[in-house]
XYZ file of N, CA and C in Angstrom:
678
model
N 0.595 -1.446 0.339
C 0.195 0.541 -0.227
C 1.152 1.448 0.289
N 0.913 2.452 -0.807
C 1.618 3.310 -1.366
C 1.352 4.210 -0.008
N 2.800 4.890 0.397
C 2.573 5.555 1.688
C 1.059 7.359 0.905
N 0.807 7.906 2.408
C 0.195 9.235 1.783
C 0.226 10.381 2.510
N 0.514 10.750 2.270
C 1.145 12.603 2.343
C 0.171 13.451 2.132
N -0.350 14.220 3.350
C -1.480 15.212 3.885
C -1.055 16.390 4.206
N -1.461 17.376 2.888
C -0.158 18.600 3.352
C -2.235 19.769 3.215
N -1.674 20.872 4.335
C -2.756 21.590 4.569
C -2.245 23.388 4.644
N -3.205 23.605 3.623
C -3.236 25.190 3.155
C -2.153 24.710 1.499
N -2.721 23.474 1.371
C -1.801 23.393 -0.028
C -2.189 24.239 -1.839
N -3.307 25.446 -1.370
C -3.259 25.737 -2.742
C -2.303 26.966 -3.091
N -1.305 27.098 -2.672
C -0.147 28.080 -3.161
C 0.539 27.839 -2.561
N 2.106 28.748 -2.006
C 3.070 28.458 -0.677
C 3.593 27.450 -1.026
N 4.171 27.611 0.524
C 5.395 26.340 0.614
C 3.856 24.995 0.557
N 2.596 25.080 0.764
C 1.994 23.710 0.541
C 2.371 23.375 -0.321
N 1.234 24.356 -1.406
C 2.124 23.403 -2.643
C 2.840 22.953 -3.630
N 3.580 24.129 -2.766
C 5.413 23.348 -3.941
C 6.432 22.448 -2.403
N 5.156 21.992 -1.423
C 5.181 21.237 -0.281
C 4.461 19.829 -1.120
N 3.939 19.905 -1.268
C 2.478 18.722 -2.196
C 3.053 18.204 -3.466
N 3.622 18.949 -4.204
C 3.877 18.334 -5.354
C 5.497 17.866 -5.319
N 6.115 18.403 -4.654
C 8.051 17.587 -4.375
C 7.481 16.543 -3.331
N 6.098 16.220 -2.631
C 5.439 14.601 -1.883
C 5.789 13.943 -3.379
N 4.755 14.379 -4.391
C 4.045 13.633 -5.697
C 4.942 13.285 -5.611
N 6.247 14.302 -6.435
C 7.091 13.147 -7.370
C 8.279 12.485 -5.930
N 8.043 12.301 -5.504
C 8.906 11.899 -4.310
C 8.292 9.882 -4.224
N 6.546 10.387 -4.479
C 6.519 8.509 -5.111
C 5.354 8.592 -4.149
N 4.673 9.465 -2.883
C 2.999 9.968 -2.105
C 2.051 9.765 -3.050
N 1.373 9.250 -2.169
C -0.440 9.751 -2.777
C -0.353 10.922 -2.053
N -0.609 11.767 -2.935
C -0.964 13.431 -1.788
C -2.390 13.676 -1.563
N -2.171 14.467 -0.801
C -3.617 14.567 -0.586
C -4.251 16.720 0.259
N -3.944 17.340 -0.599
C -4.235 19.339 -1.349
C -5.377 18.835 -0.613
N -5.223 19.253 0.447
C -5.928 20.293 1.605
C -6.235 21.585 1.654
N -7.450 22.526 1.317
C -7.385 23.639 1.396
C -9.479 24.366 1.421
N -9.307 25.788 2.027
C -10.323 25.486 2.429
C -10.783 25.606 0.583
N -10.061 26.105 0.040
C -11.086 26.868 -1.699
C -10.710 25.287 -2.345
N -10.309 24.231 -2.013
C -10.045 23.966 -3.121
C -11.823 22.877 -3.561
N -11.356 22.897 -4.862
C -12.487 22.054 -5.607
C -12.445 20.885 -5.419
N -13.377 19.797 -4.725
C -12.953 18.276 -4.584
C -12.458 17.821 -5.218
N -11.801 17.052 -5.483
C -11.338 15.709 -6.676
C -10.458 15.276 -6.346
N -10.677 13.647 -6.061
C -9.986 12.190 -6.491
C -9.843 12.233 -7.694
N -8.215 11.917 -7.535
C -7.276 10.895 -8.825
C -7.424 9.339 -7.772
N -6.391 9.004 -8.670
C -5.624 7.803 -8.632
C -4.347 7.715 -7.080
N -3.606 9.335 -7.338
C -2.438 9.386 -7.107
C -2.236 11.036 -6.185
N -3.699 11.996 -6.584
C -3.713 13.019 -5.528
C -5.455 13.587 -5.594
N -5.095 13.917 -4.425
C -6.333 14.548 -4.424
C -7.173 15.649 -3.641
N -7.813 16.555 -3.930
C -7.698 17.570 -4.241
C -9.275 17.696 -3.236
N -9.166 18.369 -1.819
C -10.139 17.838 -0.410
C -9.863 19.181 -0.280
N -11.444 19.869 0.374
C -11.455 21.141 0.862
C -11.925 21.149 2.020
N -10.890 21.191 3.309
C -10.788 21.441 4.794
C -10.479 23.143 4.619
N -11.431 23.344 6.323
C -10.943 24.471 6.902
C -10.254 24.315 7.837
N -8.963 24.627 8.570
C -8.431 23.653 9.733
C -8.757 24.687 10.708
N -9.549 25.611 10.701
C -10.360 25.840 12.294
C -11.623 25.467 12.564
N -11.733 24.736 11.568
C -13.182 23.897 11.887
C -12.112 22.270 12.375
N -12.759 22.702 14.101
C -12.831 20.999 14.308
C -12.739 19.291 13.493
N -14.185 19.928 13.169
C -14.730 18.852 12.407
C -14.591 18.753 10.840
N -13.821 19.850 10.437
C -13.717 19.980 8.861
C -12.496 19.142 9.178
N -11.561 18.998 10.176
C -10.312 18.409 9.974
C -10.321 16.452 10.520
N -11.593 16.793 11.696
C -11.742 15.401 11.894
C -12.096 14.404 10.311
N -13.003 16.007 9.900
C -13.825 14.801 8.583
C -12.501 14.233 7.800
N -11.694 14.893 7.961
C -11.005 14.909 6.265
C -9.686 13.972 6.439
N -9.388 13.943 8.210
C -8.543 12.567 7.930
C -9.642 11.311 8.001
N -10.470 11.636 8.285
C -11.644 10.141 8.502
C -11.490 9.647 6.864
N -11.897 10.028 6.013
C -11.745 10.323 4.568
C -10.860 10.400 4.035
N -9.891 10.462 4.418
C -8.675 10.152 3.774
C -8.028 8.826 4.417
N -7.954 8.431 4.811
C -7.660 7.375 5.729
C -8.619 5.757 5.227
N -10.359 6.323 5.083
C -11.262 5.527 4.857
C -10.546 4.553 3.050
N -11.083 5.963 2.018
C -10.153 5.624 0.779
C -8.678 5.212 0.500
N -7.840 5.622 1.309
C -6.376 5.377 1.088
C -6.076 4.564 1.848
N -6.634 3.801 2.744
C -6.214 3.104 3.813
C -5.264 3.505 4.811
N -4.076 4.279 4.673
C -3.557 4.996 5.739
C -3.272 6.502 5.219
N -2.693 7.465 6.672
C -1.820 8.503 6.388
C -0.531 8.075 7.110
N 0.485 8.090 6.836
C 1.646 8.311 7.050
C 2.569 10.093 7.464
N 2.438 10.869 7.016
C 2.542 12.395 6.860
C 1.473 13.321 6.747
N 1.920 14.459 7.816
C 0.341 15.198 7.529
C 1.964 16.668 7.497
N 1.320 17.635 6.865
C 1.991 18.985 6.928
C 0.984 19.592 7.078
N 1.159 20.056 8.689
C 0.117 21.392 8.507
C 0.319 22.428 8.766
N 0.286 23.013 7.746
C 0.510 24.019 7.199
C -0.327 25.596 7.062
N -1.314 24.883 6.475
C -2.283 27.000 7.170
C -1.931 27.284 7.844
N -2.163 28.751 6.822
C -1.777 30.117 7.772
C -2.178 31.057 7.137
N -2.334 31.743 8.036
C -2.653 33.141 7.909
C -1.642 34.288 8.160
N -1.599 35.347 8.165
C -0.931 36.803 8.243
C -1.875 37.988 8.073
N -1.889 38.890 9.360
C -1.916 40.101 9.344
C -0.738 41.016 9.880
N -1.189 42.230 9.140
C -0.426 43.578 10.645
C -0.883 43.556 11.390
N 0.004 43.694 12.983
C -0.965 44.096 13.998
C -0.459 45.225 14.467
N -0.547 45.852 15.571
C -0.388 46.701 16.571
C -0.426 46.956 17.090
N 0.266 47.103 18.909
C -0.939 47.510 20.303
C -0.964 48.744 20.986
N -0.386 49.437 19.960
C 0.222 51.053 20.794
C -0.480 51.869 18.879
N -1.150 51.457 18.697
C -1.499 52.195 16.927
C -2.408 51.814 16.097
N -3.411 52.613 15.788
C -4.434 51.824 14.487
C -3.373 51.626 13.709
N -2.873 51.669 13.517
C -1.803 51.275 12.033
C -2.256 49.526 12.317
N -2.311 48.886 11.167
C -2.438 47.383 10.982
C -3.378 46.999 11.076
N -4.571 45.893 10.868
C -5.666 44.829 11.005
C -6.225 46.081 12.221
N -7.690 46.061 12.103
C -8.676 46.218 13.608
C -8.270 44.488 13.964
N -8.153 44.792 15.703
C -8.444 43.900 16.628
C -9.326 42.422 15.699
N -10.399 43.550 15.659
C -11.829 41.580 15.127
C -11.249 41.639 13.805
N -10.438 41.990 13.537
C -9.860 40.419 12.338
C -9.080 39.973 13.357
N -8.208 39.683 14.372
C -7.269 39.248 14.029
C -7.531 37.355 14.949
N -8.917 37.410 15.019
C -8.971 35.898 15.642
C -9.038 35.289 14.517
N -9.797 35.311 12.955
C -8.954 34.580 12.426
C -7.742 33.733 12.075
N -6.626 34.822 12.353
C -5.239 34.220 12.413
C -4.884 33.523 13.286
N -5.354 33.764 14.390
C -5.249 33.549 15.992
C -5.796 32.082 16.320
N -6.332 31.686 15.673
C -7.373 29.887 15.534
C -6.816 30.108 14.537
N -6.459 30.322 12.856
C -5.696 29.775 12.271
C -5.103 29.213 12.461
N -3.719 30.306 12.926
C -2.548 29.550 13.033
C -1.985 28.745 14.144
N -2.891 28.743 15.083
C -2.540 28.538 16.879
C -3.548 26.832 16.805
N -4.800 27.069 16.601
C -6.208 26.020 16.849
C -5.766 25.042 15.391
N -5.731 25.601 14.129
C -5.277 24.737 12.700
C -4.317 23.443 12.871
N -3.569 23.898 13.426
C -2.348 23.137 13.962
C -2.837 21.694 14.515
N -3.451 22.497 16.033
C -3.661 21.495 16.531
C -4.494 20.565 16.679
N -5.447 21.581 15.628
C -6.837 20.567 15.733
C -6.579 19.370 14.830
N -5.254 20.125 13.614
C -4.748 18.877 12.203
C -3.922 17.568 13.426
N -2.976 17.962 14.633
C -2.332 16.708 15.096
C -3.956 16.267 16.014
N -4.932 16.453 16.484
C -5.616 15.625 16.520
C -6.256 14.535 15.950
N -6.847 15.121 14.871
C -7.632 14.484 14.157
C -6.577 13.716 13.048
N -5.148 13.612 13.142
C -4.406 12.341 12.550
C -3.583 11.909 13.036
N -3.880 11.836 14.271
C -2.626 11.329 15.267
C -3.137 10.351 14.949
N -4.595 9.329 15.552
C -5.123 8.159 15.423
C -4.126 7.536 14.725
N -4.639 8.112 13.185
C -3.987 7.466 11.768
C -2.369 6.836 11.687
N -1.803 8.836 11.966
C 0.030 7.747 12.426
C 1.006 7.609 13.123
N -0.496 6.669 14.728
C 0.711 6.065 15.569
C 0.240 4.540 14.568
N -0.883 4.524 13.752
C -1.263 2.729 13.667
C 0.078 2.714 11.872
N 0.158 4.358 11.741
C 1.964 3.511 10.009
C 2.892 4.678 11.125
N 3.216 4.415 12.635
C 4.433 5.497 12.293
C 4.773 6.426 12.308
N 3.987 7.418 11.364
C 3.645 7.949 10.479
C 4.470 8.939 10.945
N 4.511 10.822 10.700
C 5.409 12.268 10.650
C 4.681 12.875 10.221
N 4.151 13.457 11.985
C 3.579 15.394 11.738
C 4.750 16.410 11.467
N 4.262 17.215 10.867
C 5.105 18.456 10.537
C 4.688 19.332 10.354
N 5.317 20.479 10.824
C 4.099 21.315 11.007
C 4.656 22.700 10.737
N 4.435 24.111 10.091
C 4.971 24.913 9.695
C 5.150 26.423 11.415
N 6.320 26.581 11.171
C 6.508 27.453 11.776
C 7.000 28.714 11.144
N 7.945 29.082 12.202
C 8.230 30.515 11.414
C 9.703 30.761 12.357
N 10.654 31.887 11.597
C 11.728 31.581 12.192
C 11.378 33.454 12.951
N 10.215 34.230 12.785
C 9.368 35.007 13.191
C 9.197 34.722 14.361
N 8.868 33.908 14.947
C 8.504 32.322 16.252
C 9.854 32.118 17.353
N 11.079 32.788 16.848
C 12.032 32.107 17.181
C 13.004 34.252 17.935
N 12.027 35.043 17.582
C 12.651 36.530 18.673
C 11.329 37.127 18.894
N 11.525 38.520 19.440
C 11.003 39.707 19.856
C 10.625 39.883 17.843
N 9.699 40.166 17.767
C 8.697 40.982 16.732
C 7.798 42.624 17.572
N 8.377 43.442 17.453
C 7.209 45.048 18.351
C 6.574 44.473 17.363
N 5.567 44.114 18.239
C 3.841 45.056 17.634
C 3.426 43.861 17.555
N 3.691 42.168 16.734
C 3.717 41.338 15.874
C 2.695 39.857 16.434
N 1.480 40.490 16.904
C 1.148 38.827 17.154
C 1.056 37.956 16.020
N 1.481 38.256 14.784
C 1.979 36.682 14.103
C 2.516 36.203 14.078
N 4.055 36.742 15.141
C 5.151 36.107 15.636
C 4.624 35.523 16.742
N 3.561 36.103 17.377
C 3.740 34.545 18.615
C 2.860 33.869 18.819
N 1.937 33.415 17.301
C 1.190 32.646 16.994
C 2.454 31.514 16.784
N 3.591 31.868 15.612
C 4.405 30.831 15.340
C 5.321 30.755 16.508
N 5.642 31.355 18.013
C 6.203 31.444 19.021
C 5.229 30.434 18.806
N 4.018 29.913 19.346
C 2.743 28.355 20.059
C 3.275 27.635 19.325
N 3.847 28.130 17.533
C 3.948 26.415 17.219
C 4.729 26.041 17.871
N 6.518 26.388 18.372
C 7.282 26.179 18.689
C 6.715 24.586 20.226
N 6.138 25.120 20.431
C 5.940 25.094 21.759
C 4.424 23.855 22.027
N 3.714 24.155 20.798
C 2.955 22.587 20.256
C 3.522 21.441 19.834
N 4.146 21.702 19.368
C 5.316 20.758 18.711
C 5.737 20.291 19.439
N 6.365 20.820 20.835
C 7.792 20.460 21.579
C 6.344 19.031 22.416
N 5.054 19.991 23.060
C 4.113 19.333 23.448
C 3.421 18.017 23.201
N 2.766 18.086 21.594
C 2.924 16.782 21.141
C 3.701 15.846 21.539
N 5.153 16.090 20.643
C 6.510 15.011 20.512
C 6.709 15.203 21.852
N 6.482 15.008 23.423
C 6.559 14.779 24.325
C 5.438 14.202 25.189
N 4.533 14.570 24.207
C 3.012 12.991 24.785
C 3.638 11.967 23.820
N 3.989 11.893 22.749
C 3.831 11.014 21.711
C 5.196 10.688 21.099
N 5.955 10.171 22.701
C 7.200 9.317 22.423
C 7.263 8.270 22.279
N 6.301 7.526 22.615
C 6.018 6.013 22.767
C 5.267 5.751 21.528
N 4.997 6.332 20.836
C 4.190 5.969 19.800
C 4.766 5.725 18.680
N 5.982 5.978 18.491
C 6.328 6.298 16.732
C 6.585 7.031 16.402
N 5.329 8.190 16.343
C 5.523 9.016 15.524
C 6.615 9.824 16.047
N 6.774 10.248 15.050
C 8.146 11.511 14.789
C 7.352 13.142 14.218
N 7.761 13.895 15.353
C 7.298 15.651 15.181
C 8.283 16.242 14.511
N 8.218 17.220 13.435
C 8.978 18.464 12.799
C 8.431 19.432 13.091
N 9.296 20.327 13.404
C 8.778 21.948 13.169
C 9.483 22.534 12.139
N 9.229 23.092 11.015
C 9.785 23.990 10.258
C 9.629 25.422 10.340
N 11.282 26.579 10.460
C 10.199 27.332 10.794
C 11.327 28.324 9.842
N 11.117 28.614 8.403
C 11.204 29.295 7.498
C 11.312 30.860 7.975
N 12.750 31.901 7.332
C 12.233 32.887 7.512
C 11.655 33.960 5.876
N 11.494 34.156 5.134
C 11.040 35.207 4.492
C 10.748 34.764 3.364
N 9.525 33.713 3.088
C 9.660 33.182 1.784
C 8.500 34.735 0.698
N 8.993 33.528 -0.199
C 8.245 34.236 -1.502
C 6.869 34.306 -1.440
N 5.055 34.388 -1.024
C 4.223 34.296 -0.911
C 3.894 35.708 -1.621
N 2.318 35.724 -1.908
C 1.627 36.520 -0.993
C 1.252 37.071 -0.258
N 2.176 36.515 0.751
C 2.018 37.456 2.144
C 2.696 37.962 2.778
N 3.369 38.842 2.209
C 5.337 39.195 2.349
C 4.522 40.505 2.416
N 4.561 41.607 3.909
C 4.378 42.537 3.760
C 5.098 44.051 2.817
N 4.311 45.129 3.119
C 5.186 45.991 1.803
C 6.019 46.335 2.120
N 7.012 46.165 3.217
C 7.903 47.031 3.764
C 9.350 45.839 3.168
N 8.858 45.057 2.988
C 9.790 43.552 3.037
C 10.156 42.851 1.744
N 9.200 43.205 0.280
C 9.012 43.433 -0.823
C 10.896 42.572 -1.639
N 11.707 43.947 -0.988
C 13.075 43.947 -1.248
C 13.641 43.024 -1.201
N 13.390 42.402 0.312
C 14.475 41.063 1.298
C 14.663 40.136 0.363
N 16.087 39.569 1.056
C 16.230 38.522 0.067
C 15.370 37.568 1.164
N 14.682 36.639 -0.276
C 13.770 35.450 -0.146
C 14.528 34.301 -0.217
N 13.686 33.459 0.719
C 13.206 31.532 0.449
C 12.299 31.119 -1.127
N 12.768 30.584 -1.493
C 11.434 30.158 -2.893
C 10.405 29.399 -1.805
N 8.991 29.236 -2.294
C 8.371 27.740 -1.648
C 9.108 26.187 -1.905
N 9.706 26.282 -2.697
C 9.837 24.930 -2.601
C 11.068 24.811 -2.105
N 11.900 25.552 -1.528
C 13.302 26.139 -1.069
C 12.248 24.663 0.632
N 11.200 25.669 1.464
C 10.773 25.098 2.908
C 10.026 23.940 2.147
N 9.413 23.423 0.985
C 9.533 21.964 1.144
C 10.508 21.066 0.685
N 11.599 21.142 0.567
C 13.434 20.171 0.649
C 13.533 20.148 1.540
N 12.781 21.357 2.629
C 13.576 21.142 3.620
C 12.469 19.660 4.926
N 10.702 19.937 4.039
C 10.300 19.528 4.485
C 10.571 17.665 3.946
N 10.805 16.899 2.861
C 11.503 16.653 2.188
C 12.221 15.476 3.108
N 12.714 16.052 3.442
C 14.850 15.825 4.117
C 14.331 15.398 5.848
N 13.852 15.656 6.071
C 12.913 15.740 7.691
C 11.839 14.198 7.429
N 10.984 14.433 6.384
C 10.290 13.041 6.149
C 11.154 12.249 5.853
N 11.768 11.680 4.921
C 12.845 11.303 4.270
C 13.644 10.705 5.291
N 14.170 11.092 6.393
C 15.350 10.151 7.423
C 14.742 8.521 7.140
N 15.565 7.796 8.597
C 15.598 6.634 9.098
C 14.393 6.799 9.924
N 13.028 5.097 9.901
C 12.335 5.974 11.143
C 13.071 6.144 12.668
N 13.860 5.425 12.810
C 14.988 5.490 13.945
C 16.198 7.493 13.897
N 15.416 8.107 12.742
C 16.130 9.229 13.391
C 14.400 10.981 13.092
N 14.646 11.094 14.766
C 13.446 12.380 14.688
C 14.025 13.419 14.129
N 13.995 14.241 13.069
C 14.589 15.636 13.074
C 13.175 16.924 13.958
N 13.827 17.380 14.824
C 12.792 18.350 15.747
C 12.400 19.452 15.168
N 13.550 19.835 14.512
C 12.848 21.530 14.251
C 14.237 22.166 13.008
N 13.204 23.106 12.180
C 15.158 22.628 11.189
C 14.823 24.347 10.660
N 15.580 25.345 11.199
C 15.254 26.360 10.678
C 16.295 26.928 9.488
N 15.294 27.218 8.486
C 15.739 28.092 7.293
C 15.508 29.392 7.411
N 17.182 29.745 6.078
C 15.778 31.351 6.069
C 16.853 31.688 4.787
N 16.681 32.850 4.010
C 17.703 33.224 2.356
C 18.710 33.639 2.836
N 19.967 33.360 2.386
C 21.182 33.880 2.011
C 21.116 35.181 2.935
N 22.070 36.218 3.824
C 21.043 37.585 3.808
C 19.847 38.468 3.905
N 19.970 37.019 4.990
C 18.297 37.586 5.586
C 19.486 37.712 6.462
N 19.144 38.684 7.601
C 19.227 39.638 8.957
C 18.346 38.579 10.144
N 19.387 37.538 11.205
C 18.779 36.826 12.551
C 17.576 38.226 13.077
N 17.338 39.115 12.506
C 16.067 39.690 13.327
C 15.193 40.051 12.640
N 14.889 39.680 11.288
C 14.071 39.755 10.691
C 13.210 39.447 10.260
């Protein structure tokens, strides 16, 4: 039975690039996103899923395992970003922050919880998208705080799953060339989405005895504080 790789936030950017690389590596790939038009083939599946909804994520994992018999890798990648400030009216209004926090924090948590039974059965791998922004202080940046949360979440899941055989990796990229780049950073050095995808495939391609806990990657020339 062929291995199955589920990617959330797969409609563009890091998710789309990683899904493509996983398919090239021989996986059956589930490309999940809020905007997906449902389409199932022998090796690829475009699946609609809203990671901010526990019921939606649980239904996705159930459908995948039921149809394809297993889940081997889950890449909890879906996320959103809005500009924030705590001392001025710059950026998004506070009422707009909720979707980002729920998507970026609850989304990966829901994804992990829904996928874990299948991953335990397969001895699989959970990968989560963090950020270099989640490793240092970014003034007024709530997005950065959600990525701090992903580092802690990955560690908490790994600690609980230590005897299950499931591996847990958090990938922490610096600035990536996607449509979410702030206007103030359009001229900064950037990673391609495929660069991050290759890091994900590196982690999941290791022997089952190797658990790559964290991967931090930045584009050459990006300062550590950016």
